[in-house]
Coordinates of C-alpha atoms and ligand atoms in Angstrom, one line a residue:
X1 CA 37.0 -2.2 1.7
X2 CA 33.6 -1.3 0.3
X3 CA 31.8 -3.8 3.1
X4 CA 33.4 -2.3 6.0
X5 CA 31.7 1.1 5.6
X6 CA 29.0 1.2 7.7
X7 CA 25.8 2.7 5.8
X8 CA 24.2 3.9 8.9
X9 CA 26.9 6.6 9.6
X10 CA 26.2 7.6 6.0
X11 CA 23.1 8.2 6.4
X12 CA 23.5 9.9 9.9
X13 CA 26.6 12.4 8.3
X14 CA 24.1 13.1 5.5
X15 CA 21.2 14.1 7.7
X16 CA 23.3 16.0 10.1
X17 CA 24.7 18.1 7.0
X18 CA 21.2 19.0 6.0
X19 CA 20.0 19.9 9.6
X20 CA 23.6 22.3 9.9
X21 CA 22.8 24.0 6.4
X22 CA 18.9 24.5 7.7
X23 CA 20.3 25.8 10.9
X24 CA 17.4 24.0 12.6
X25 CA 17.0 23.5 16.2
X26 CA 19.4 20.4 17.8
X27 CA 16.1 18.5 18.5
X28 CA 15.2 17.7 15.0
X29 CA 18.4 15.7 14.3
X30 CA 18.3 14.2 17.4
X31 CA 14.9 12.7 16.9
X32 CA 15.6 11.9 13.2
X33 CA 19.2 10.2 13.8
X34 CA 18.1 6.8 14.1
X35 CA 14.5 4.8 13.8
X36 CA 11.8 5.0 16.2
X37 CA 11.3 1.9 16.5
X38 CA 13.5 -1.3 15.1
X39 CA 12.7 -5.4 15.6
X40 CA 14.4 -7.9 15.1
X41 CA 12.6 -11.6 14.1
X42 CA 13.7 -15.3 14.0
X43 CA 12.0 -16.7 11.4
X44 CA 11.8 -20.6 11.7
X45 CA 11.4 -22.5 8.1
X46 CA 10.7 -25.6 7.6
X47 CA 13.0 -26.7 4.1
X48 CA 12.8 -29.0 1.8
X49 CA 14.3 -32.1 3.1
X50 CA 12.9 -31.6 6.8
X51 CA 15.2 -29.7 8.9
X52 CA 14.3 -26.4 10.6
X53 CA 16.6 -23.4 9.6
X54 CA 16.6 -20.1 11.5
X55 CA 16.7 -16.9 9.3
X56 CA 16.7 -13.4 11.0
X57 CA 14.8 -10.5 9.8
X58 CA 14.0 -6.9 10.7
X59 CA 11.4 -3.9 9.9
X60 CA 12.8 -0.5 11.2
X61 CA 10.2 2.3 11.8
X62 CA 12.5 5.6 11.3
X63 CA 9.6 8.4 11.3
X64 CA 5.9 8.6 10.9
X65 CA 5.6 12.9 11.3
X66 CA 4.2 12.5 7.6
X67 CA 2.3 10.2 7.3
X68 CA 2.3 5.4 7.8
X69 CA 5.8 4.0 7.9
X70 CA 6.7 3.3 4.0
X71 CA 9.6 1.5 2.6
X72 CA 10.9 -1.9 1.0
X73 CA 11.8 -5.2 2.1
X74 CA 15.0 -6.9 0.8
X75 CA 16.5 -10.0 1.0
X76 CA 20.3 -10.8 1.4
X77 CA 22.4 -12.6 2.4
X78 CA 24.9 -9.0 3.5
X79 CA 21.7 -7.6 5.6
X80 CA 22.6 -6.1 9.3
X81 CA 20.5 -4.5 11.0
X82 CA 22.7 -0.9 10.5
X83 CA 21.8 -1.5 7.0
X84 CA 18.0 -1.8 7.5
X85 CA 18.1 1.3 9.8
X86 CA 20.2 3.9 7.4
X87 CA 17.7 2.5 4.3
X88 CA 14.5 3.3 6.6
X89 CA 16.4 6.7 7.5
X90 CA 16.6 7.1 3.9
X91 CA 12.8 6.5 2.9
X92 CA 11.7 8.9 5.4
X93 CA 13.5 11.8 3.3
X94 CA 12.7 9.7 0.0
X95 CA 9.2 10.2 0.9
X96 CA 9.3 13.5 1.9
X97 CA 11.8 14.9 -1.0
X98 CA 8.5 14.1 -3.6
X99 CA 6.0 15.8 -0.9
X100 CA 4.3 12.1 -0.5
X101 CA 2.5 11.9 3.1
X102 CA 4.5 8.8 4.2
X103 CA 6.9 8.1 7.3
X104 CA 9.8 5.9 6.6
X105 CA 10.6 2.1 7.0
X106 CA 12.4 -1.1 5.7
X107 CA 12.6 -4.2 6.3
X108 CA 15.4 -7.4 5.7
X109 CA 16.0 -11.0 5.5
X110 CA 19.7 -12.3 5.7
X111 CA 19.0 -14.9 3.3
X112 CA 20.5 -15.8 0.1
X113 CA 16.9 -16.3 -1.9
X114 CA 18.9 -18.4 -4.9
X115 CA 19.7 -21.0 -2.8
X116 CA 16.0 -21.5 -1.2
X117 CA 13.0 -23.8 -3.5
X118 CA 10.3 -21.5 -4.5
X119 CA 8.5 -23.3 -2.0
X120 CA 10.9 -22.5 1.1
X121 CA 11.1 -19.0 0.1
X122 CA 7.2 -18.5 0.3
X123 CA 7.2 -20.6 3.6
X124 CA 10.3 -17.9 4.9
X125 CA 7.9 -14.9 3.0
X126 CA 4.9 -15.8 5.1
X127 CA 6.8 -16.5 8.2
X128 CA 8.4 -13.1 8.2
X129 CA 4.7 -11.6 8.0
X130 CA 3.6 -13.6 10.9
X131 CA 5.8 -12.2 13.1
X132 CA 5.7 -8.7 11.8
X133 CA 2.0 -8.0 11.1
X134 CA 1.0 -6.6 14.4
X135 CA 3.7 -3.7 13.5
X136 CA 2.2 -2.8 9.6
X137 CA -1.1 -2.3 8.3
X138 CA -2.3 0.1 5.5
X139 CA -2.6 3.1 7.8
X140 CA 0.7 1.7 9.9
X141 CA 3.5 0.6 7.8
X142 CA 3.8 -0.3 4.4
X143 CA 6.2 -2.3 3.0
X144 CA 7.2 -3.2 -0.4
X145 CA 9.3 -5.1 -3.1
X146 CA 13.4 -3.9 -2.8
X147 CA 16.5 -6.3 -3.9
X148 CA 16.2 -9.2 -4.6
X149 CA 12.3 -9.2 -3.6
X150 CA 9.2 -9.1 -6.3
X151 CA 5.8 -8.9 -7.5
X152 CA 5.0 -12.5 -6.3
X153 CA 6.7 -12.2 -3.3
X154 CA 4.6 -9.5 -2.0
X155 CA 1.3 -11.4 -3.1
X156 CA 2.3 -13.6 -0.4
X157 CA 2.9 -11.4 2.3
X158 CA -0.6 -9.5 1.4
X159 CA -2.1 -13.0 1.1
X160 CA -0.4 -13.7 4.4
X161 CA -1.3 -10.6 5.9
X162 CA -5.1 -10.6 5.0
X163 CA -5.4 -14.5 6.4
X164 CA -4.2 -12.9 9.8
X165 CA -6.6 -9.7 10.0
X166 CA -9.6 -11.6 8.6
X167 CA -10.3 -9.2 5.8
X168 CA -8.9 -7.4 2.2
X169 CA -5.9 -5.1 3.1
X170 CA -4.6 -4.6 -0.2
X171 CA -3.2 -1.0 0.6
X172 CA -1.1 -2.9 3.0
X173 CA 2.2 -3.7 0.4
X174 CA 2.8 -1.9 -2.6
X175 CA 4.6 -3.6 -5.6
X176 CA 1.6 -6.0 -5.6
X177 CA 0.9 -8.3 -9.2
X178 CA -1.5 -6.5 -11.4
X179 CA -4.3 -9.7 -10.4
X180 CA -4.2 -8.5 -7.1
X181 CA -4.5 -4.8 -6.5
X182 CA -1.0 -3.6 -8.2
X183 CA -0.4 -0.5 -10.2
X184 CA 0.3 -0.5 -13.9
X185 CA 3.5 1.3 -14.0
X186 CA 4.7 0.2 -10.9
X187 CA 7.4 -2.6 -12.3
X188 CA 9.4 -0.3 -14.4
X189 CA 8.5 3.0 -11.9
X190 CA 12.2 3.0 -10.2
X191 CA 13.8 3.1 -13.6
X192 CA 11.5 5.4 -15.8
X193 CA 12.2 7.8 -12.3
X194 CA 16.0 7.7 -12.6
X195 CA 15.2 9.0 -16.5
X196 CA 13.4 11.5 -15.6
X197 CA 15.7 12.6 -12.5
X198 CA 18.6 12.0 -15.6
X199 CA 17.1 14.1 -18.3
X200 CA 16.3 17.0 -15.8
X201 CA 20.0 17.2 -14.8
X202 CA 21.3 16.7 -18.1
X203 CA 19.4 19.7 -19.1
X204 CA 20.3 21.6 -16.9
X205 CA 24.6 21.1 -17.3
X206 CA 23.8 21.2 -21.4
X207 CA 23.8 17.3 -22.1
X208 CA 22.0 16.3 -25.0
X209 CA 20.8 12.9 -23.8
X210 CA 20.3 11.8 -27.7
X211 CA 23.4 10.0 -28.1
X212 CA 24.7 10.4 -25.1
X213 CA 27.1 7.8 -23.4
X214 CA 26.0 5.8 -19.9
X215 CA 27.3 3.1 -17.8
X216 CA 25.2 1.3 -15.5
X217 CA 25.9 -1.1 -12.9
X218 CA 23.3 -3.3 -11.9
X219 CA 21.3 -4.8 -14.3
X220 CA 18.1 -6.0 -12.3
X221 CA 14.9 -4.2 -11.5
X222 CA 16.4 -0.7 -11.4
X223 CA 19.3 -0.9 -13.5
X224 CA 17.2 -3.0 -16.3
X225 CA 14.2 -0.2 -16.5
X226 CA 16.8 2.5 -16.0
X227 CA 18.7 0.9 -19.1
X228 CA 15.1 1.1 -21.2
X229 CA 14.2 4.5 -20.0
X230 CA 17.2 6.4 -20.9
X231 CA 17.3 4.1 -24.3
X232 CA 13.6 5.4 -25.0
X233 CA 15.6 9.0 -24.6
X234 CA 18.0 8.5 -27.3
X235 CA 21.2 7.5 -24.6
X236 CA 23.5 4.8 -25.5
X237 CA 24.0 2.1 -23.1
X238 CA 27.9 1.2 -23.5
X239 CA 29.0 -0.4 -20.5
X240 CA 27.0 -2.3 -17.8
X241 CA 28.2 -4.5 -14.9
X242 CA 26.8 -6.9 -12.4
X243 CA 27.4 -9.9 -10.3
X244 CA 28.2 -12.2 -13.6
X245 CA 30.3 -9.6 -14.8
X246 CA 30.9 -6.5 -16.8
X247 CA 29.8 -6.4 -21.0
X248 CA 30.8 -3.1 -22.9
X249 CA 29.8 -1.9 -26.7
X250 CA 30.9 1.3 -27.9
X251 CA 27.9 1.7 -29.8
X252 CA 25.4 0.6 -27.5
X253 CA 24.3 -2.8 -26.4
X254 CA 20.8 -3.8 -27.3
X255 CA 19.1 -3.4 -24.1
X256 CA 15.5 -5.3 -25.4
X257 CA 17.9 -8.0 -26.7
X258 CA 19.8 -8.0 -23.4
X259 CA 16.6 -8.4 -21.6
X260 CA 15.5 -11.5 -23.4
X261 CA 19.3 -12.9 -23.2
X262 CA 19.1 -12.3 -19.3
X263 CA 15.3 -13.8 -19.3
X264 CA 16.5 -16.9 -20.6
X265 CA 19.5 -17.4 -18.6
X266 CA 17.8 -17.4 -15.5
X267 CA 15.1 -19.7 -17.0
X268 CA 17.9 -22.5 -18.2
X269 CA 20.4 -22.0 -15.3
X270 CA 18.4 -19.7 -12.6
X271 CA 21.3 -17.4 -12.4
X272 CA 20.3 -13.9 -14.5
X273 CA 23.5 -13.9 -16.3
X274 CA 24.5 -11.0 -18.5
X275 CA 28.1 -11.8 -19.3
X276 CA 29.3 -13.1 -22.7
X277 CA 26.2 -11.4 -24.0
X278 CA 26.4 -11.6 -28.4
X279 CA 27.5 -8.3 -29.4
X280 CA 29.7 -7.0 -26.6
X281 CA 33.4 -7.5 -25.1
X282 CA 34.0 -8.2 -21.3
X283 CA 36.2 -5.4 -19.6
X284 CA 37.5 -5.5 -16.3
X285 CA 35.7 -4.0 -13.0
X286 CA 38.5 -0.9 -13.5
X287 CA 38.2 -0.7 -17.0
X288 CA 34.1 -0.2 -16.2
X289 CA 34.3 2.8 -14.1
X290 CA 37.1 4.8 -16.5
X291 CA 34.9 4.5 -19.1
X292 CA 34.6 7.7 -20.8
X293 CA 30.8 8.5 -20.8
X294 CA 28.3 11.0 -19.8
X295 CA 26.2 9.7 -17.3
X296 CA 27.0 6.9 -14.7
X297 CA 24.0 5.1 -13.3
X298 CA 25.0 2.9 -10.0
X299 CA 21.9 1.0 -10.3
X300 CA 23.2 -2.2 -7.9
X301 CA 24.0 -1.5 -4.0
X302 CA 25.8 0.3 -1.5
X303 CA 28.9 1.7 -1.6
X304 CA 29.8 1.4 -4.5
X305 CA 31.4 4.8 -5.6
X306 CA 34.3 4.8 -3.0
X307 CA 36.9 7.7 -2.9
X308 CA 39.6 5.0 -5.5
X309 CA 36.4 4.7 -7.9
X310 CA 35.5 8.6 -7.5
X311 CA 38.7 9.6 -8.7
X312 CA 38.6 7.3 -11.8
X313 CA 35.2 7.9 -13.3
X314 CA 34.9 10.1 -16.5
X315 CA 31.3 11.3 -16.4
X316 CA 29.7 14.5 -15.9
X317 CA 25.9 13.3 -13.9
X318 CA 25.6 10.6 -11.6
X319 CA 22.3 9.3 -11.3
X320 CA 21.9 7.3 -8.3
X321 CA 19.4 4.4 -9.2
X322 CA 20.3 2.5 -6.0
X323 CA 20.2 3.4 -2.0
X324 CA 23.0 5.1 -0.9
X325 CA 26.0 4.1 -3.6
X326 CA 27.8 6.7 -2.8
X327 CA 30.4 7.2 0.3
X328 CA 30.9 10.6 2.0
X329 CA 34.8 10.4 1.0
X330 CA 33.5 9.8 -2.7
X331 CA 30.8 12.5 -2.2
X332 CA 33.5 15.2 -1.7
X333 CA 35.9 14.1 -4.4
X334 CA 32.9 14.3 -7.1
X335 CA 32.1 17.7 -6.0
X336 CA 35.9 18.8 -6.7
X337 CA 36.0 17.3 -10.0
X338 CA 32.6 19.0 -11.0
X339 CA 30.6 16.0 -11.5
X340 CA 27.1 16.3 -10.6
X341 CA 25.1 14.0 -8.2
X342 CA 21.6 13.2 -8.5
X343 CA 21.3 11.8 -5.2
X344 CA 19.4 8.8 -4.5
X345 CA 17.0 9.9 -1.9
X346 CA 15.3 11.7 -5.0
X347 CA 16.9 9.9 -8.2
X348 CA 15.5 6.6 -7.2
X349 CA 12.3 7.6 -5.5
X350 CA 10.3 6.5 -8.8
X351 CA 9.1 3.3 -7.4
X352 CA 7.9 4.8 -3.9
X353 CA 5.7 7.5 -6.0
X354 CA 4.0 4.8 -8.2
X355 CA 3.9 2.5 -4.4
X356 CA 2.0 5.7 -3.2
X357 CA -0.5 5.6 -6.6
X358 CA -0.6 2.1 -6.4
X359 CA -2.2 2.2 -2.6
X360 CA -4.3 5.4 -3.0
X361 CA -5.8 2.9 -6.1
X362 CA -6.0 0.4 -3.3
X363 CA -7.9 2.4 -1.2
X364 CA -10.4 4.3 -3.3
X365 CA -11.1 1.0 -4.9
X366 CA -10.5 2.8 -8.5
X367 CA -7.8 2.2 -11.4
X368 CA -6.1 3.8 -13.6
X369 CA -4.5 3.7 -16.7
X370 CA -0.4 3.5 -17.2
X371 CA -0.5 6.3 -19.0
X372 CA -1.9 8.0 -16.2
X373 CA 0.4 6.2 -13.7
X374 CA 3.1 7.6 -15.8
X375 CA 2.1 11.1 -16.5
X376 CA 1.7 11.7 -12.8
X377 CA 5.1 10.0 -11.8
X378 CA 6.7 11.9 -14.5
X379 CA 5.0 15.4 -13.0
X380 CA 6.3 14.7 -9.5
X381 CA 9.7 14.0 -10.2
X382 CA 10.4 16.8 -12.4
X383 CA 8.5 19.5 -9.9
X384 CA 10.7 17.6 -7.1
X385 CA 13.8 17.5 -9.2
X386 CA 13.1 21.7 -9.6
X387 CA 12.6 22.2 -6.2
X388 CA 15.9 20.6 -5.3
X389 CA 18.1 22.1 -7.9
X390 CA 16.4 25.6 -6.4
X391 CA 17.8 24.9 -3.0
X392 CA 21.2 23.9 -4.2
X393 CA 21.4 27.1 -6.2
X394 CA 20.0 29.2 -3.0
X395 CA 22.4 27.6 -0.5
X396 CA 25.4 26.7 -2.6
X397 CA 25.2 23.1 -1.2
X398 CA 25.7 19.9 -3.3
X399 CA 21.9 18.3 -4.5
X400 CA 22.8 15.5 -2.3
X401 CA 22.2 18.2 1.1
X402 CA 19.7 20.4 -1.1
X403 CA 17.7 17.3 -1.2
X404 CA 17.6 16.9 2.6
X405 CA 17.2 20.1 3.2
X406 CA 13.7 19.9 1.1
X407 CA 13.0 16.6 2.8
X408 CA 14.0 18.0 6.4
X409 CA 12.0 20.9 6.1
X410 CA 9.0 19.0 5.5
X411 CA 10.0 16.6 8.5
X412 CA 10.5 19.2 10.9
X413 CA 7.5 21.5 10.5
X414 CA 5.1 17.8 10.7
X415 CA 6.7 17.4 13.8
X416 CA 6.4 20.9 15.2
X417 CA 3.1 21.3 14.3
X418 CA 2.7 17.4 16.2
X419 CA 4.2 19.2 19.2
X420 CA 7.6 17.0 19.2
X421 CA 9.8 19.4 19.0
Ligands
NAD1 P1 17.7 -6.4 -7.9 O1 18.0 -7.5 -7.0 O2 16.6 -6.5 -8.9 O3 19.1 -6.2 -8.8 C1 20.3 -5.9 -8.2 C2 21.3 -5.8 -9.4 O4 22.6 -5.3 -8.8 C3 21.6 -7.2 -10.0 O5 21.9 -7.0 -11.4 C4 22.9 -7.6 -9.3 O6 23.7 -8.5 -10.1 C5 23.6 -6.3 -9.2 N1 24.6 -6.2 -8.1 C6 24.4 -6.4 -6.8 N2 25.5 -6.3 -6.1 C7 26.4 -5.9 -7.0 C8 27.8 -5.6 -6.9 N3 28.5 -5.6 -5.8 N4 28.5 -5.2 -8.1 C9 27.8 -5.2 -9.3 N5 26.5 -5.5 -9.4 C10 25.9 -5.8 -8.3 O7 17.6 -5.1 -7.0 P2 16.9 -3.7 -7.4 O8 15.5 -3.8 -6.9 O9 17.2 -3.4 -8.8 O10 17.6 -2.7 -6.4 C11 18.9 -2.2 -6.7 C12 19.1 -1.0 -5.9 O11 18.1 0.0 -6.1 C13 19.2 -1.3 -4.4 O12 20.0 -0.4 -3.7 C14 17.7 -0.9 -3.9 O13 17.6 -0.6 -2.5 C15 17.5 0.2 -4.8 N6 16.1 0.6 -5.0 C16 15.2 -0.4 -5.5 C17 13.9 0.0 -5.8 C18 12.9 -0.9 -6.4 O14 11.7 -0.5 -6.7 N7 13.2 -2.2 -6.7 C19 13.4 1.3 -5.5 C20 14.4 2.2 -5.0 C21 15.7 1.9 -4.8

């Protein structure tokens, strides 16, 4: 089962793959194996009708050889603290793949936010700052929106943050609303990133992207923007699957329309539903991933692509929108079948670039345009994407390990140059 693999010892093979192909010293992978640092919080809220419930929380602090700790904060109800410490693992070489002069860190909430009042989860929001903020500051650690957290989330935890310091931190979280100190670009910066990462791959294996087929699962932050970013590049959007289930038009589902039709949903019911959408037919979770198509977006969680699901899907690019979708076991399969892999340490470092824009706004006090916000995202990601593909090509590894190896490489010479090593 998909929940039983343990993310961490992903993350760890990964690494270790990289480090072997680098031939670096045995130091390096020791240090970078796990987080330097990792805490774990009780965060006591008081709900609606009285009571007191405990929620547990964590940041973990994997490397800061580049530069503050940087990474998101998620809530869910499926958080462990393996999870928190393979996704901080993951922003360190996230960071690092697009040359941005960041550590890496994340932080969780076990918590199931659609069952909480708006009013509990700010209450649970601010709490988890109180008990964090000695650990992340501007310079320190700096956190940002991830699943299932937003925009008005993080103007809490600034809010929050600045009450306890006793002055304006706004380059303290990134993903911030636009009223206080956010980027232009920075909602949709995950997505238009996996369309660029997409449209540099599909170049290169000789995929027209106008007209070309993609299935996406996940269909909120990431998966939506992904959706309208490959749309804007002439892709048709055929199949796409989340929690309320799986829609698919052979012609390509209206991804504006599906927007609204989502909107809505959650407005009426508060559940983002994009089943029975007007327009498209349901098909089963099997039927999803043999669809015949040219590029697959996993745009949701986790392992997701396990070894069954590798040997059933009928694409030739994977662009990983989300952290770490793909298992090792499903890794190797792909590679046999000759199905590229954008991997997610790169594909869906989009919103960390426009995080790092958003805080150097912060900090020089001085805005820019979303054009500009966009040009410059668009700049990085195709440089790193080039970079990447080079190293693959020089090593003959898969762009999962040539993106490490970039990453590492970075890693390792801050931290000799530091003296750890
Ligand atoms: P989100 O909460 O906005 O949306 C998650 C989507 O995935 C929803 O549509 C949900 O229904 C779907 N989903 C969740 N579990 C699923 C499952 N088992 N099967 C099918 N669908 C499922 O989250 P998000 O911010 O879009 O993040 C999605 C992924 O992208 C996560 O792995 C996250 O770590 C990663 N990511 C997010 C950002 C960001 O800026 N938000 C940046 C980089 C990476």
């Amino acid at each position: 089962m998909a929940e039983e693999l343990n993310v961490f010892e992903t993350a760890q093979k990964q690494l270790k793959a990289a480090c072997d192909a680098l031939k670096l010293e045995p130091g390096i992978y020791e240090i970078l194996k796990q987080p330097q640092r990792i805490v774990e919080v009780a965060i006591p809220v008081k709900m609606d009708d009285g009571s007191i419930q405990v929620f547990t929380g964590w940041r973990s602090q994997h490397n800061n050889a580049c530069g503050p700790y940087k990474g998101g904060i998620r809530y869910s109800p499926k958080a462990y603290a393996d999870e928190v410490r393979a996704l901080s693992l993951w922003m360190t070489f996230k960071c690092a793949v697009l040359g941005l002069p960041y550590g890496g860190g994340k932080g969780a909430i076990k918590v199931d936010p659609s069952k909480l009042s708006a009013g509990e989860l700010e209450r649970l929001s601010r709490g988890f700052i109180d008990l964090i903020h000695p650990l992340i500051g501007a310079d320190k650690d700096v956190p940002a929106p991830d699943m299932n957290t937003n925009a008005v989330i993080m103007g809490w935890m600034v809010d929050e943050f600045e009450k306890l310091q006793g002055h304006p931190e706004p380059g303290v979280v990134t993903g911030k609303p636009l009223a206080y100190g956010g980027s232009l670009g920075r909602t949709a910066a995950t997505g238009n990133g996996v369309g660029f990462a997409v449209r540099e791959a599909c170049k290169k294996v000789g995929i027209d992207l106008k007209g070309a087929r993609v299935v996406l699962q996940g269909f909120g932050n990431v998966g939506s923007y992904t959706a309208l970013a490959l749309a804007r590049l002439g892709a048709k959007i055929i199949a796409i699957s989340d929690l309320t289930g799986t829609i698919y038009n052979k012609d390509g589902i209206d991804i504006e329309g599906l927007i609204k039709y989502q909107a809505k949903n959650k407005a009426e019911t508060g559940v983002p539903k994009i089943a029975d959408f007007p327009g498209t037919q349901a098909i089963s979770i099997d039927e999803f991933w043999r669809t015949e198509c040219e590029v697959l977006c996993p745009c949701a969680t986790e392992n997701q692509i396990t070894a069954e699901v590798a040997q059933v899907v009928n694409c030739k690019v994977i662009g990983e929108g989300a952290n770490g979708p793909t298992t090792p076991e499903a890794d190797e399969i792909l590679l046999q079948r000759g199905i590229l892999v954008v991997p997610d340490i790169f594909c869906s470092a989009g919103g960390v670039t426009v995080s790092y824009f958003e805080w150097v706004q912060n900090l020089q006090n001085y805005y820019w345009t979303e054009e500009e916000v966009n040009a410059k995202l668009e700049r990085n990601m195709v440089e790193s994407f080039n970079k990447i593909y080079d190293m693959q090509v020089k090593h003959g590894v898969t762009m999962r390990t040539a993106a490490f190896m970039v990453a590492i490489e970075r890693v390792a010479q801050a931290m000799r140059v530091r003296g750890w090593v």
